Structure formats: structure tokens, C-alpha cells
Short mmCIF file of C-alpha atoms in Angstrom, two decimals:
data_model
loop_
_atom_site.label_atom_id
_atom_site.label_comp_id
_atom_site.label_asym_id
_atom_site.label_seq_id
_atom_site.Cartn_x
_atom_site.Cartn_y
_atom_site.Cartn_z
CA UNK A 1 29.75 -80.34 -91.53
CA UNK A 2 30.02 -79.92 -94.95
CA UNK A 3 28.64 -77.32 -97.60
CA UNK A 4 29.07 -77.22 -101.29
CA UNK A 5 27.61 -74.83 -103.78
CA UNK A 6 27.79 -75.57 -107.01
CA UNK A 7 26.26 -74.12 -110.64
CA UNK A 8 26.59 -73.60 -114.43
CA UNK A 9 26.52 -69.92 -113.36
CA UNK A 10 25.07 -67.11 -111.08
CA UNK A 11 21.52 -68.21 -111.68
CA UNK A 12 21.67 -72.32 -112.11
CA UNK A 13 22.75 -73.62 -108.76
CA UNK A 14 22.28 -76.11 -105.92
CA UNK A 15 23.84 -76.14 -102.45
CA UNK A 16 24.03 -79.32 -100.14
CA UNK A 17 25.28 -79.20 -96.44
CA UNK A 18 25.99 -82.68 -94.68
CA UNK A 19 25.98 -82.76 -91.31
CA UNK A 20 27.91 -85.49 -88.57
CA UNK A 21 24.86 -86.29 -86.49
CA UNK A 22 26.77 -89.17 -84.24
CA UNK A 23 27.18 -86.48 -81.40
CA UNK A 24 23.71 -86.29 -80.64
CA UNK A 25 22.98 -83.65 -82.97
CA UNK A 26 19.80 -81.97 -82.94
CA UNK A 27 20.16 -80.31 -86.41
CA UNK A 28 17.36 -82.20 -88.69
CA UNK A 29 15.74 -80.45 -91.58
CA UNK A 30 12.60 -81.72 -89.89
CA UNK A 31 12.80 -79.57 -86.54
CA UNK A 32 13.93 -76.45 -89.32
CA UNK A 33 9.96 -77.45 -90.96
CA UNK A 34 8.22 -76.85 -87.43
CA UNK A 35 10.25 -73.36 -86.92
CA UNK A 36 8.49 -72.15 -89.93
CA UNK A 37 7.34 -68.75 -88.72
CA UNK A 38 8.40 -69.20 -85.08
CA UNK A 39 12.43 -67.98 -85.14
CA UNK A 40 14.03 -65.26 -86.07
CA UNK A 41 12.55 -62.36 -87.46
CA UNK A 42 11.23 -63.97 -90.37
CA UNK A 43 7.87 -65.41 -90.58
CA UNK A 44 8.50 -67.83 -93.48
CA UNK A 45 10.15 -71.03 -93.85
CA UNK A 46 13.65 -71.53 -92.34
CA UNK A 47 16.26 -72.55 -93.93
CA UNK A 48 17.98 -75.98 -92.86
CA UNK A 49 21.46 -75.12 -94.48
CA UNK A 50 21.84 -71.65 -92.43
CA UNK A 51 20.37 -72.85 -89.08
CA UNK A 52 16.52 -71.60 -89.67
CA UNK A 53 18.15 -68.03 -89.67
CA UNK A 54 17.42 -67.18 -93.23
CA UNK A 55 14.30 -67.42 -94.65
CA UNK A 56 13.57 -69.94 -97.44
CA UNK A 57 10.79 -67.71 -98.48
CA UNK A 58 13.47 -64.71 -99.21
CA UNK A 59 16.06 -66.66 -100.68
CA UNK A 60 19.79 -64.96 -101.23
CA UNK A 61 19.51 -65.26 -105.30
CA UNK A 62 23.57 -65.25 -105.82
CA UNK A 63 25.41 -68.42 -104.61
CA UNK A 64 28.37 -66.97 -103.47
CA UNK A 65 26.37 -65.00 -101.35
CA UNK A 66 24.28 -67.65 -100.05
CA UNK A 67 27.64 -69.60 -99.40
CA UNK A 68 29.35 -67.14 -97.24
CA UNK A 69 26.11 -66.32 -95.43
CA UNK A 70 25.73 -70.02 -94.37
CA UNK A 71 29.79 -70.18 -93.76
CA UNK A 72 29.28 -67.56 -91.58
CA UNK A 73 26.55 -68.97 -89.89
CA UNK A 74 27.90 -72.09 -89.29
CA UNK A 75 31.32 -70.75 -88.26
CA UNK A 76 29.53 -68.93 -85.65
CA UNK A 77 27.57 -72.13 -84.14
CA UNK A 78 30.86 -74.18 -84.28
CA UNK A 79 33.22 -71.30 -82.24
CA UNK A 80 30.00 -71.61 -80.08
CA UNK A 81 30.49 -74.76 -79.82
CA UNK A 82 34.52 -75.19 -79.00
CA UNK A 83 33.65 -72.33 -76.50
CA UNK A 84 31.55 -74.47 -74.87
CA UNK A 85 34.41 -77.03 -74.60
CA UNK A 86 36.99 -75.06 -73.56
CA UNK A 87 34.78 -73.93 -70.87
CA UNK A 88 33.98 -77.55 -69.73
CA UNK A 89 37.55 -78.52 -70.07
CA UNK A 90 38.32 -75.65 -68.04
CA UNK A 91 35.95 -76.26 -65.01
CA UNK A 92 37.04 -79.92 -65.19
CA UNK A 93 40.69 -79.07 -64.58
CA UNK A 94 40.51 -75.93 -62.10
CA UNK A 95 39.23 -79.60 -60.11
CA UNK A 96 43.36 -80.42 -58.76
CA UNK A 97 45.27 -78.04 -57.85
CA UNK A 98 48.77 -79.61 -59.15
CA UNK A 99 52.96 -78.64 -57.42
CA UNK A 100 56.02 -79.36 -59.08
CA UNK A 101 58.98 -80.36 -57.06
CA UNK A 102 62.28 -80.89 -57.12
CA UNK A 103 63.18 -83.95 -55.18
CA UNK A 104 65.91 -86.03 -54.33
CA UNK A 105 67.04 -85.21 -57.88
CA UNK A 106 63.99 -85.74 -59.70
CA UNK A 107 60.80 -83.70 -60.38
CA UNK A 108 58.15 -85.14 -58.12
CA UNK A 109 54.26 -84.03 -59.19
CA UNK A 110 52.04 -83.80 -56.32
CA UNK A 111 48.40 -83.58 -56.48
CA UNK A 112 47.13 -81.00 -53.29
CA UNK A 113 43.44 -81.96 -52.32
CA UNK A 114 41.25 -78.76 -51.93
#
């Protein structure tokens, strides 16, 4: 993902946020149109760049702002995310049980079947 905030100043500005959907993404600004209303605790429209969790309706005026907001966001969804991983990796692994041994002169690895 990718967001970029750019302006003349504090009151001209755009943002754009690009998004990798090859992983079976789900985040289209079309599913952020249907949650107008329905997440959150706004009742507006959501916004597509922050996840539907501000509301487009009740914009954050400043960009800098608006940028962290979003960073933070998004930083929040992607530790989400790599926690989910590490869990995953973790259960996969706690699968073999592994020993190390020294034999004969050379370290032998021996898988132990539960």
C-alpha cells in the first residue's frame, strides 16, 4: 500500500492510496460505498483511504492530519495482519518436534513424530 498527500498548501490538496490487491484483497472503494452508514460510529460515508473508519462526510480539513490518521490506520491493519502470520507460521511449526545430536562426529537432526 501506498499513500501520498500532496498540495500547494494547507487548504489545496489531494491524497491517493494504492493498494496490492493480488493477495485476494478485499479492500475496494466499492464495498467502502455500501458501508455508508453501517460501520463505525459514523453514519456518513466511509472513507476508502482510512478503512471506512473516518467519515467522508466529516472530513480531517489539514493534510498532515489526514495523512497520519490514515498512516495510523493502516499501520494498525498491516501489524494485524503480520500477527496473523506469525501466528499461522507458529501453529504450522509447533507441527515437528525437532533433536539435535551429536553423532559419530557429526550433528545428526532427527525429526520425533508426536
Amino acid at each position: 500500500m501506498s499513500v501520498v498527500v500532496t498540495g500547494i498548501d494547507h487548504w489545496v490538496w489531494v491524497a491517493y492510496c494504492f493498494f496490492d490487491t493480488y493477495f485476494e484483497s478485499k479492500d475496494m472503494v466499492a464495498e467502502y460505498d455500501q458501508l455508508s452508514g453501517t460501520r463505525g460510529r459514523w453514519k456518513g460515508r466511509a472513507d476508502p483511504l482510512a478503512a471506512g473508519l473516518i467519515d467522508a462526510d466529516k472530513p480531517i480539513w489539514t493534510p498532515r492530519e489526514y495523512f497520519f490518521k490514515v498512516l495510523e490506520i493502516r499501520m494498525n491493519q498491516v501489524l494485524r495482519e503480520w500477527n496473523g502470520i506469525f501466528l499461522w507460521v507458529e501453529k504450522e511449526v509447533k507441527q515437528y518436534v525437532w533433536r539435535v545430536d551429536f553423532v559419530g562426529g557429526v550433528w545428526v537432526l532427527f525429526y520425533l513424530d508426536r
